[in-house]
Amino acid sequence: MGIEIERKFLVVGDAWRASAHKVVPMAQGYLNDLDAMEPAAGRSAMKASVRVRIAGDEAYLNLKSRELGHTRQEFDYPIPVADARALLALCVGGLVDKRRHYVEHQGRLWEVDEFLGDNAGLVVAEIELERADAPFERPDWAGAEVTDAQRYYNLALATRPYSAWTQAERDGAG
């Protein structure tokens, strides 16, 4: 079983760009939406999101448990790109388009997602850790931590994109 331990931060400024050593375009969608993940009266909610992602010339089917926070179960399987394209056509909500920049900082790999389309203007950095209490050096460009804020999850961005957020939400409130 795969376990993902990840922390997520809003990105401040462009200083990270000078350290980016690789960029990969990504398009992803979900076979279930945010509503399917929430318990509703009289029915049980799904316990995992199901994502399809095309990353450069590779594609993956991913299942991630619904826990809020930095630790979740995650299963990631390579699939043919043609299958991924067919599955993306079946996804609910919008597609999440982004460029993922890989940035080294103090011996750790950071993934900086620069969102496009309906999520343009949002830039989020993630760091995967080997354990929840692992120490790491936070770069100056890693602003407010949003690990526990559901609206920054890609599943939420597919359902309600950044372009639909109020100014208060964009400013970190609500």
Short mmCIF file of N, CA and C in Angstrom, two decimals:
data_model
loop_
_atom_site.label_atom_id
_atom_site.label_comp_id
_atom_site.label_asym_id
_atom_site.label_seq_id
_atom_site.Cartn_x
_atom_site.Cartn_y
_atom_site.Cartn_z
N MET A 1 0.84 -1.17 0.00
CA MET A 1 0.00 0.00 0.00
C MET A 1 0.89 1.24 0.00
N GLY A 2 0.56 2.20 -0.85
CA GLY A 2 1.30 3.44 -0.90
C GLY A 2 0.74 4.45 0.09
N ILE A 3 1.62 5.16 0.74
CA ILE A 3 1.23 6.25 1.64
C ILE A 3 1.87 7.53 1.13
N GLU A 4 1.07 8.57 1.00
CA GLU A 4 1.58 9.87 0.59
C GLU A 4 1.56 10.79 1.81
N ILE A 5 2.70 11.37 2.08
CA ILE A 5 2.81 12.38 3.14
C ILE A 5 3.28 13.65 2.44
N GLU A 6 2.38 14.62 2.36
CA GLU A 6 2.63 15.80 1.53
C GLU A 6 2.20 17.06 2.27
N ARG A 7 2.99 18.10 2.12
CA ARG A 7 2.65 19.41 2.64
C ARG A 7 2.50 20.35 1.45
N LYS A 8 1.56 21.28 1.54
CA LYS A 8 1.21 22.14 0.41
C LYS A 8 1.24 23.61 0.86
N PHE A 9 1.85 24.47 0.01
CA PHE A 9 2.02 25.88 0.33
C PHE A 9 1.67 26.75 -0.87
N LEU A 10 1.11 27.92 -0.61
CA LEU A 10 0.94 28.90 -1.67
C LEU A 10 2.31 29.45 -2.03
N VAL A 11 2.51 29.76 -3.29
CA VAL A 11 3.80 30.28 -3.76
C VAL A 11 3.74 31.79 -3.82
N VAL A 12 4.79 32.42 -3.31
CA VAL A 12 4.91 33.87 -3.29
C VAL A 12 6.04 34.27 -4.24
N GLY A 13 5.72 35.09 -5.22
CA GLY A 13 6.75 35.59 -6.14
C GLY A 13 7.21 34.55 -7.15
N ASP A 14 8.30 34.89 -7.84
CA ASP A 14 8.84 34.05 -8.91
C ASP A 14 10.26 33.55 -8.64
N ALA A 15 10.79 33.73 -7.44
CA ALA A 15 12.17 33.36 -7.14
C ALA A 15 12.44 31.88 -7.37
N TRP A 16 11.44 31.04 -7.26
CA TRP A 16 11.58 29.60 -7.45
C TRP A 16 11.94 29.25 -8.90
N ARG A 17 11.54 30.08 -9.84
CA ARG A 17 11.74 29.76 -11.26
C ARG A 17 13.21 29.52 -11.61
N ALA A 18 14.11 30.27 -10.99
CA ALA A 18 15.54 30.15 -11.29
C ALA A 18 16.08 28.78 -10.89
N SER A 19 15.43 28.11 -9.95
CA SER A 19 15.89 26.80 -9.48
C SER A 19 15.17 25.64 -10.13
N ALA A 20 14.16 25.90 -10.95
CA ALA A 20 13.41 24.82 -11.61
C ALA A 20 14.31 24.14 -12.62
N HIS A 21 14.43 22.81 -12.52
CA HIS A 21 15.31 22.09 -13.45
C HIS A 21 14.53 21.25 -14.46
N LYS A 22 13.22 21.19 -14.31
CA LYS A 22 12.40 20.40 -15.23
C LYS A 22 10.96 20.92 -15.13
N VAL A 23 10.25 20.90 -16.25
CA VAL A 23 8.84 21.27 -16.26
C VAL A 23 8.09 20.24 -17.09
N VAL A 24 6.93 19.82 -16.58
CA VAL A 24 6.12 18.81 -17.26
C VAL A 24 4.69 19.33 -17.36
N PRO A 25 4.12 19.42 -18.58
CA PRO A 25 2.72 19.80 -18.70
C PRO A 25 1.84 18.64 -18.24
N MET A 26 0.75 18.98 -17.55
CA MET A 26 -0.15 17.95 -17.04
C MET A 26 -1.59 18.35 -17.30
N ALA A 27 -2.39 17.34 -17.62
CA ALA A 27 -3.84 17.49 -17.71
C ALA A 27 -4.42 16.35 -16.90
N GLN A 28 -5.35 16.67 -16.04
CA GLN A 28 -5.94 15.62 -15.22
C GLN A 28 -7.41 15.89 -14.97
N GLY A 29 -8.11 14.82 -14.70
CA GLY A 29 -9.53 14.89 -14.39
C GLY A 29 -9.88 13.80 -13.40
N TYR A 30 -11.11 13.85 -12.93
CA TYR A 30 -11.56 12.92 -11.89
C TYR A 30 -12.82 12.20 -12.34
N LEU A 31 -12.85 10.90 -12.05
CA LEU A 31 -14.02 10.10 -12.38
C LEU A 31 -15.11 10.24 -11.32
N ASN A 32 -14.77 10.88 -10.21
CA ASN A 32 -15.77 11.26 -9.20
C ASN A 32 -15.50 12.71 -8.84
N ASP A 33 -16.51 13.38 -8.29
CA ASP A 33 -16.33 14.79 -7.94
C ASP A 33 -16.28 14.97 -6.43
N LEU A 34 -16.11 16.19 -6.01
CA LEU A 34 -15.99 16.50 -4.59
C LEU A 34 -17.23 16.08 -3.82
N ASP A 35 -18.42 16.26 -4.42
CA ASP A 35 -19.66 15.87 -3.75
C ASP A 35 -19.70 14.37 -3.45
N ALA A 36 -19.14 13.57 -4.34
CA ALA A 36 -19.14 12.11 -4.13
C ALA A 36 -18.26 11.71 -2.96
N MET A 37 -17.36 12.60 -2.55
CA MET A 37 -16.45 12.31 -1.46
C MET A 37 -17.03 12.69 -0.10
N GLU A 38 -18.14 13.43 -0.10
CA GLU A 38 -18.74 13.89 1.15
C GLU A 38 -19.92 13.01 1.53
N PRO A 39 -20.00 12.60 2.80
CA PRO A 39 -21.16 11.81 3.23
C PRO A 39 -22.43 12.63 3.04
N ALA A 40 -23.43 12.03 2.42
CA ALA A 40 -24.71 12.69 2.21
C ALA A 40 -25.78 11.92 2.99
N ALA A 41 -26.86 12.60 3.31
CA ALA A 41 -27.93 11.97 4.08
C ALA A 41 -28.44 10.74 3.34
N GLY A 42 -28.39 9.61 4.03
CA GLY A 42 -28.96 8.39 3.46
C GLY A 42 -28.06 7.61 2.53
N ARG A 43 -26.86 8.07 2.24
CA ARG A 43 -25.97 7.29 1.38
C ARG A 43 -24.53 7.44 1.86
N SER A 44 -23.74 6.45 1.55
CA SER A 44 -22.35 6.52 1.98
C SER A 44 -21.52 7.18 0.88
N ALA A 45 -20.52 7.89 1.29
CA ALA A 45 -19.65 8.59 0.35
C ALA A 45 -18.53 7.68 -0.13
N MET A 46 -17.99 8.02 -1.29
CA MET A 46 -16.81 7.30 -1.78
C MET A 46 -15.66 7.58 -0.84
N LYS A 47 -14.77 6.64 -0.69
CA LYS A 47 -13.66 6.78 0.24
C LYS A 47 -12.35 7.12 -0.45
N ALA A 48 -12.39 7.28 -1.80
CA ALA A 48 -11.17 7.61 -2.54
C ALA A 48 -11.53 8.40 -3.79
N SER A 49 -10.65 9.33 -4.14
CA SER A 49 -10.80 10.01 -5.42
C SER A 49 -10.15 9.12 -6.48
N VAL A 50 -10.67 9.21 -7.70
CA VAL A 50 -10.13 8.45 -8.83
C VAL A 50 -9.72 9.46 -9.91
N ARG A 51 -8.41 9.56 -10.11
CA ARG A 51 -7.86 10.57 -11.01
C ARG A 51 -7.22 9.93 -12.23
N VAL A 52 -7.35 10.60 -13.35
CA VAL A 52 -6.65 10.25 -14.59
C VAL A 52 -5.73 11.43 -14.89
N ARG A 53 -4.46 11.13 -15.17
CA ARG A 53 -3.50 12.21 -15.43
C ARG A 53 -2.64 11.86 -16.63
N ILE A 54 -2.49 12.84 -17.52
CA ILE A 54 -1.48 12.75 -18.58
C ILE A 54 -0.40 13.74 -18.19
N ALA A 55 0.82 13.23 -18.03
CA ALA A 55 1.97 14.03 -17.63
C ALA A 55 3.03 13.88 -18.70
N GLY A 56 3.15 14.90 -19.55
CA GLY A 56 4.08 14.79 -20.66
C GLY A 56 3.62 13.67 -21.58
N ASP A 57 4.48 12.67 -21.81
CA ASP A 57 4.12 11.55 -22.69
C ASP A 57 3.79 10.28 -21.90
N GLU A 58 3.43 10.44 -20.62
CA GLU A 58 3.04 9.31 -19.78
C GLU A 58 1.65 9.56 -19.21
N ALA A 59 0.99 8.48 -18.78
CA ALA A 59 -0.34 8.62 -18.21
C ALA A 59 -0.50 7.68 -17.03
N TYR A 60 -1.37 8.09 -16.10
CA TYR A 60 -1.55 7.34 -14.86
C TYR A 60 -3.00 7.35 -14.41
N LEU A 61 -3.39 6.26 -13.77
CA LEU A 61 -4.64 6.18 -13.04
C LEU A 61 -4.26 6.18 -11.57
N ASN A 62 -4.90 7.05 -10.79
CA ASN A 62 -4.50 7.25 -9.40
C ASN A 62 -5.73 7.18 -8.50
N LEU A 63 -5.58 6.50 -7.38
CA LEU A 63 -6.62 6.46 -6.35
C LEU A 63 -6.00 7.00 -5.07
N LYS A 64 -6.72 7.92 -4.42
CA LYS A 64 -6.19 8.54 -3.21
C LYS A 64 -7.31 8.59 -2.17
N SER A 65 -7.00 8.14 -0.96
CA SER A 65 -8.01 8.14 0.10
C SER A 65 -8.43 9.56 0.43
N ARG A 66 -9.60 9.70 1.02
CA ARG A 66 -10.20 11.02 1.19
C ARG A 66 -9.79 11.76 2.45
N GLU A 67 -8.86 11.28 3.21
CA GLU A 67 -8.47 11.99 4.43
C GLU A 67 -8.01 13.42 4.12
N LEU A 68 -8.43 14.34 4.97
CA LEU A 68 -7.96 15.71 4.88
C LEU A 68 -6.64 15.80 5.63
N GLY A 69 -5.69 16.54 5.10
CA GLY A 69 -4.42 16.69 5.80
C GLY A 69 -3.26 16.16 4.99
N HIS A 70 -2.15 15.91 5.65
CA HIS A 70 -0.91 15.61 4.95
C HIS A 70 -0.66 14.13 4.68
N THR A 71 -1.43 13.20 5.25
CA THR A 71 -1.16 11.78 5.07
C THR A 71 -2.39 11.07 4.49
N ARG A 72 -2.18 10.41 3.35
CA ARG A 72 -3.26 9.67 2.69
C ARG A 72 -2.71 8.40 2.04
N GLN A 73 -3.60 7.44 1.85
CA GLN A 73 -3.22 6.28 1.04
C GLN A 73 -3.27 6.71 -0.42
N GLU A 74 -2.29 6.23 -1.20
CA GLU A 74 -2.24 6.59 -2.62
C GLU A 74 -1.76 5.40 -3.43
N PHE A 75 -2.45 5.18 -4.55
CA PHE A 75 -2.11 4.11 -5.47
C PHE A 75 -2.03 4.72 -6.86
N ASP A 76 -0.92 4.52 -7.56
CA ASP A 76 -0.67 5.17 -8.85
C ASP A 76 -0.25 4.10 -9.85
N TYR A 77 -0.97 4.01 -10.97
CA TYR A 77 -0.71 2.97 -11.95
C TYR A 77 -0.51 3.56 -13.34
N PRO A 78 0.57 3.22 -14.01
CA PRO A 78 0.75 3.69 -15.39
C PRO A 78 -0.27 3.04 -16.31
N ILE A 79 -0.80 3.84 -17.24
CA ILE A 79 -1.75 3.33 -18.24
C ILE A 79 -1.36 3.93 -19.59
N PRO A 80 -1.82 3.33 -20.69
CA PRO A 80 -1.53 3.90 -22.01
C PRO A 80 -2.15 5.30 -22.15
N VAL A 81 -1.45 6.20 -22.83
CA VAL A 81 -1.93 7.56 -23.02
C VAL A 81 -3.28 7.56 -23.73
N ALA A 82 -3.46 6.69 -24.70
CA ALA A 82 -4.75 6.63 -25.42
C ALA A 82 -5.89 6.28 -24.45
N ASP A 83 -5.64 5.38 -23.51
CA ASP A 83 -6.65 5.05 -22.50
C ASP A 83 -6.93 6.26 -21.62
N ALA A 84 -5.89 6.98 -21.25
CA ALA A 84 -6.06 8.17 -20.40
C ALA A 84 -6.91 9.21 -21.12
N ARG A 85 -6.66 9.41 -22.40
CA ARG A 85 -7.47 10.38 -23.16
C ARG A 85 -8.94 9.97 -23.17
N ALA A 86 -9.20 8.69 -23.36
CA ALA A 86 -10.58 8.19 -23.35
C ALA A 86 -11.21 8.38 -21.97
N LEU A 87 -10.45 8.11 -20.91
CA LEU A 87 -10.97 8.28 -19.55
C LEU A 87 -11.20 9.75 -19.21
N LEU A 88 -10.34 10.65 -19.69
CA LEU A 88 -10.53 12.07 -19.43
C LEU A 88 -11.88 12.55 -19.99
N ALA A 89 -12.32 11.95 -21.09
CA ALA A 89 -13.61 12.31 -21.67
C ALA A 89 -14.77 11.88 -20.78
N LEU A 90 -14.53 10.95 -19.86
CA LEU A 90 -15.57 10.47 -18.95
C LEU A 90 -15.57 11.20 -17.61
N CYS A 91 -14.61 12.07 -17.41
CA CYS A 91 -14.46 12.73 -16.11
C CYS A 91 -15.59 13.72 -15.85
N VAL A 92 -15.89 13.90 -14.56
CA VAL A 92 -16.88 14.88 -14.14
C VAL A 92 -16.16 16.17 -13.77
N GLY A 93 -16.88 17.28 -13.79
CA GLY A 93 -16.23 18.56 -13.48
C GLY A 93 -15.30 18.96 -14.61
N GLY A 94 -14.47 19.92 -14.33
CA GLY A 94 -13.54 20.40 -15.35
C GLY A 94 -12.21 19.67 -15.28
N LEU A 95 -11.42 19.84 -16.31
CA LEU A 95 -10.07 19.30 -16.30
C LEU A 95 -9.16 20.30 -15.61
N VAL A 96 -8.16 19.80 -14.96
CA VAL A 96 -7.16 20.63 -14.31
C VAL A 96 -5.91 20.60 -15.19
N ASP A 97 -5.60 21.74 -15.78
CA ASP A 97 -4.40 21.88 -16.61
C ASP A 97 -3.36 22.66 -15.81
N LYS A 98 -2.13 22.18 -15.86
CA LYS A 98 -1.07 22.85 -15.12
C LYS A 98 0.28 22.50 -15.70
N ARG A 99 1.27 23.28 -15.30
CA ARG A 99 2.66 22.96 -15.57
C ARG A 99 3.30 22.67 -14.22
N ARG A 100 3.90 21.49 -14.10
CA ARG A 100 4.59 21.13 -12.86
C ARG A 100 6.07 21.39 -13.03
N HIS A 101 6.59 22.25 -12.18
CA HIS A 101 8.00 22.60 -12.16
C HIS A 101 8.67 21.85 -11.02
N TYR A 102 9.79 21.21 -11.29
CA TYR A 102 10.53 20.48 -10.27
C TYR A 102 11.68 21.37 -9.80
N VAL A 103 11.69 21.64 -8.49
CA VAL A 103 12.63 22.60 -7.90
C VAL A 103 13.34 21.94 -6.72
N GLU A 104 14.66 21.96 -6.76
CA GLU A 104 15.46 21.46 -5.63
C GLU A 104 15.70 22.61 -4.65
N HIS A 105 15.52 22.32 -3.36
CA HIS A 105 15.83 23.31 -2.33
C HIS A 105 16.34 22.58 -1.09
N GLN A 106 17.58 22.87 -0.72
CA GLN A 106 18.19 22.29 0.47
C GLN A 106 18.09 20.76 0.49
N GLY A 107 18.37 20.15 -0.65
CA GLY A 107 18.40 18.70 -0.74
C GLY A 107 17.05 18.02 -0.85
N ARG A 108 16.00 18.78 -1.02
CA ARG A 108 14.65 18.20 -1.16
C ARG A 108 14.02 18.66 -2.47
N LEU A 109 13.18 17.79 -3.01
CA LEU A 109 12.47 18.11 -4.25
C LEU A 109 11.12 18.73 -3.92
N TRP A 110 10.88 19.90 -4.48
CA TRP A 110 9.60 20.57 -4.39
C TRP A 110 8.94 20.50 -5.77
N GLU A 111 7.64 20.32 -5.79
CA GLU A 111 6.86 20.35 -7.03
C GLU A 111 6.01 21.62 -6.98
N VAL A 112 6.27 22.51 -7.94
CA VAL A 112 5.53 23.77 -8.00
C VAL A 112 4.55 23.67 -9.16
N ASP A 113 3.27 23.69 -8.83
CA ASP A 113 2.22 23.59 -9.84
C ASP A 113 1.73 24.98 -10.20
N GLU A 114 1.93 25.33 -11.46
CA GLU A 114 1.45 26.59 -12.02
C GLU A 114 0.20 26.26 -12.84
N PHE A 115 -0.96 26.64 -12.33
CA PHE A 115 -2.22 26.23 -12.94
C PHE A 115 -2.56 27.10 -14.13
N LEU A 116 -3.27 26.50 -15.08
CA LEU A 116 -3.68 27.15 -16.32
C LEU A 116 -5.20 27.10 -16.44
N GLY A 117 -5.74 27.65 -17.51
CA GLY A 117 -7.18 27.57 -17.77
C GLY A 117 -8.00 28.21 -16.67
N ASP A 118 -9.03 27.52 -16.20
CA ASP A 118 -9.93 28.06 -15.18
C ASP A 118 -9.26 28.25 -13.82
N ASN A 119 -8.08 27.68 -13.65
CA ASN A 119 -7.33 27.82 -12.39
C ASN A 119 -6.12 28.73 -12.54
N ALA A 120 -6.02 29.44 -13.68
CA ALA A 120 -4.88 30.34 -13.92
C ALA A 120 -4.78 31.37 -12.81
N GLY A 121 -3.54 31.65 -12.42
CA GLY A 121 -3.28 32.61 -11.35
C GLY A 121 -2.93 31.93 -10.04
N LEU A 122 -3.24 30.65 -9.93
CA LEU A 122 -2.94 29.90 -8.71
C LEU A 122 -1.61 29.16 -8.90
N VAL A 123 -0.72 29.29 -7.93
CA VAL A 123 0.56 28.59 -7.95
C VAL A 123 0.75 27.99 -6.55
N VAL A 124 0.92 26.67 -6.51
CA VAL A 124 1.01 25.93 -5.25
C VAL A 124 2.27 25.06 -5.28
N ALA A 125 2.98 25.00 -4.17
CA ALA A 125 4.17 24.15 -4.04
C ALA A 125 3.87 23.01 -3.08
N GLU A 126 4.34 21.82 -3.43
CA GLU A 126 4.16 20.65 -2.59
C GLU A 126 5.51 20.00 -2.33
N ILE A 127 5.64 19.44 -1.15
CA ILE A 127 6.82 18.66 -0.81
C ILE A 127 6.33 17.35 -0.22
N GLU A 128 6.87 16.24 -0.73
CA GLU A 128 6.54 14.92 -0.19
C GLU A 128 7.61 14.54 0.82
N LEU A 129 7.16 14.01 1.94
CA LEU A 129 8.06 13.68 3.05
C LEU A 129 8.02 12.19 3.34
N GLU A 130 9.08 11.70 3.94
CA GLU A 130 9.16 10.27 4.28
C GLU A 130 8.39 9.95 5.56
N ARG A 131 8.13 10.95 6.38
CA ARG A 131 7.30 10.78 7.58
C ARG A 131 6.69 12.13 7.93
N ALA A 132 5.59 12.11 8.66
CA ALA A 132 4.85 13.33 8.93
C ALA A 132 5.66 14.37 9.68
N ASP A 133 6.57 13.95 10.55
CA ASP A 133 7.34 14.91 11.35
C ASP A 133 8.74 15.16 10.79
N ALA A 134 8.96 14.79 9.53
CA ALA A 134 10.28 14.99 8.92
C ALA A 134 10.58 16.49 8.81
N PRO A 135 11.78 16.90 9.23
CA PRO A 135 12.14 18.31 9.11
C PRO A 135 12.48 18.66 7.66
N PHE A 136 12.22 19.90 7.29
CA PHE A 136 12.61 20.37 5.96
C PHE A 136 12.80 21.88 6.02
N GLU A 137 13.66 22.37 5.16
CA GLU A 137 13.93 23.80 5.05
C GLU A 137 12.89 24.41 4.12
N ARG A 138 12.13 25.35 4.63
CA ARG A 138 11.08 25.98 3.83
C ARG A 138 11.67 27.16 3.07
N PRO A 139 11.56 27.14 1.73
CA PRO A 139 12.12 28.26 0.95
C PRO A 139 11.32 29.54 1.17
N ASP A 140 11.95 30.67 0.90
CA ASP A 140 11.29 31.97 1.07
C ASP A 140 10.04 32.10 0.21
N TRP A 141 10.02 31.44 -0.93
CA TRP A 141 8.88 31.54 -1.84
C TRP A 141 7.71 30.65 -1.44
N ALA A 142 7.86 29.82 -0.42
CA ALA A 142 6.75 29.00 0.09
C ALA A 142 6.02 29.83 1.13
N GLY A 143 4.86 30.34 0.75
CA GLY A 143 4.08 31.21 1.62
C GLY A 143 3.20 30.42 2.58
N ALA A 144 1.97 30.84 2.70
CA ALA A 144 1.04 30.24 3.66
C ALA A 144 0.85 28.75 3.38
N GLU A 145 0.83 27.96 4.44
CA GLU A 145 0.56 26.53 4.29
C GLU A 145 -0.93 26.31 4.10
N VAL A 146 -1.28 25.49 3.09
CA VAL A 146 -2.68 25.21 2.78
C VAL A 146 -2.96 23.70 2.75
N THR A 147 -2.11 22.94 3.42
CA THR A 147 -2.24 21.48 3.44
C THR A 147 -3.64 21.04 3.85
N ASP A 148 -4.21 21.69 4.84
CA ASP A 148 -5.51 21.29 5.36
C ASP A 148 -6.69 22.03 4.73
N ALA A 149 -6.45 22.86 3.75
CA ALA A 149 -7.52 23.62 3.09
C ALA A 149 -7.99 22.85 1.85
N GLN A 150 -9.13 22.25 1.93
CA GLN A 150 -9.65 21.37 0.88
C GLN A 150 -9.76 22.06 -0.47
N ARG A 151 -10.04 23.35 -0.51
CA ARG A 151 -10.26 24.03 -1.80
C ARG A 151 -9.01 24.03 -2.69
N TYR A 152 -7.82 23.76 -2.09
CA TYR A 152 -6.58 23.71 -2.87
C TYR A 152 -6.28 22.32 -3.41
N TYR A 153 -7.07 21.33 -3.04
CA TYR A 153 -6.87 19.99 -3.59
C TYR A 153 -7.28 20.00 -5.05
N ASN A 154 -6.58 19.27 -5.88
CA ASN A 154 -6.89 19.26 -7.31
C ASN A 154 -8.31 18.79 -7.58
N LEU A 155 -8.82 17.84 -6.78
CA LEU A 155 -10.21 17.39 -6.92
C LEU A 155 -11.16 18.57 -6.73
N ALA A 156 -10.90 19.40 -5.75
CA ALA A 156 -11.74 20.58 -5.51
C ALA A 156 -11.61 21.59 -6.64
N LEU A 157 -10.39 21.75 -7.18
CA LEU A 157 -10.18 22.69 -8.28
C LEU A 157 -10.88 22.24 -9.56
N ALA A 158 -11.06 20.94 -9.73
CA ALA A 158 -11.80 20.43 -10.89
C ALA A 158 -13.29 20.72 -10.73
N THR A 159 -13.77 20.71 -9.50
CA THR A 159 -15.18 20.94 -9.21
C THR A 159 -15.51 22.43 -9.16
N ARG A 160 -14.66 23.19 -8.46
CA ARG A 160 -14.86 24.64 -8.31
C ARG A 160 -13.51 25.33 -8.52
N PRO A 161 -13.24 25.74 -9.76
CA PRO A 161 -11.92 26.29 -10.09
C PRO A 161 -11.65 27.64 -9.43
N TYR A 162 -10.39 27.97 -9.42
CA TYR A 162 -9.89 29.22 -8.84
C TYR A 162 -10.62 30.44 -9.41
N SER A 163 -10.99 30.40 -10.68
CA SER A 163 -11.69 31.54 -11.31
C SER A 163 -13.05 31.79 -10.68
N ALA A 164 -13.62 30.81 -9.98
CA ALA A 164 -14.93 30.97 -9.34
C ALA A 164 -14.82 31.40 -7.87
N TRP A 165 -13.61 31.49 -7.35
CA TRP A 165 -13.41 31.87 -5.96
C TRP A 165 -13.71 33.35 -5.74
N THR A 166 -14.18 33.68 -4.55
CA THR A 166 -14.36 35.07 -4.18
C THR A 166 -12.98 35.67 -3.89
N GLN A 167 -12.91 36.98 -3.84
CA GLN A 167 -11.64 37.62 -3.50
C GLN A 167 -11.20 37.23 -2.09
N ALA A 168 -12.14 37.08 -1.18
CA ALA A 168 -11.82 36.67 0.19
C ALA A 168 -11.18 35.29 0.20
N GLU A 169 -11.69 34.37 -0.62
CA GLU A 169 -11.09 33.03 -0.70
C GLU A 169 -9.68 33.11 -1.29
N ARG A 170 -9.51 33.93 -2.29
CA ARG A 170 -8.18 34.09 -2.90
C ARG A 170 -7.20 34.70 -1.91
N ASP A 171 -7.70 35.52 -1.01
CA ASP A 171 -6.86 36.16 -0.01
C ASP A 171 -6.62 35.26 1.20
N GLY A 172 -7.21 34.05 1.20
CA GLY A 172 -6.96 33.09 2.26
C GLY A 172 -8.07 32.98 3.29
N ALA A 173 -9.14 33.71 3.15
CA ALA A 173 -10.26 33.62 4.10
C ALA A 173 -11.31 32.66 3.57
N GLY A 174 -12.19 32.23 4.44
CA GLY A 174 -13.35 31.44 4.05
C GLY A 174 -13.10 30.02 3.72
#
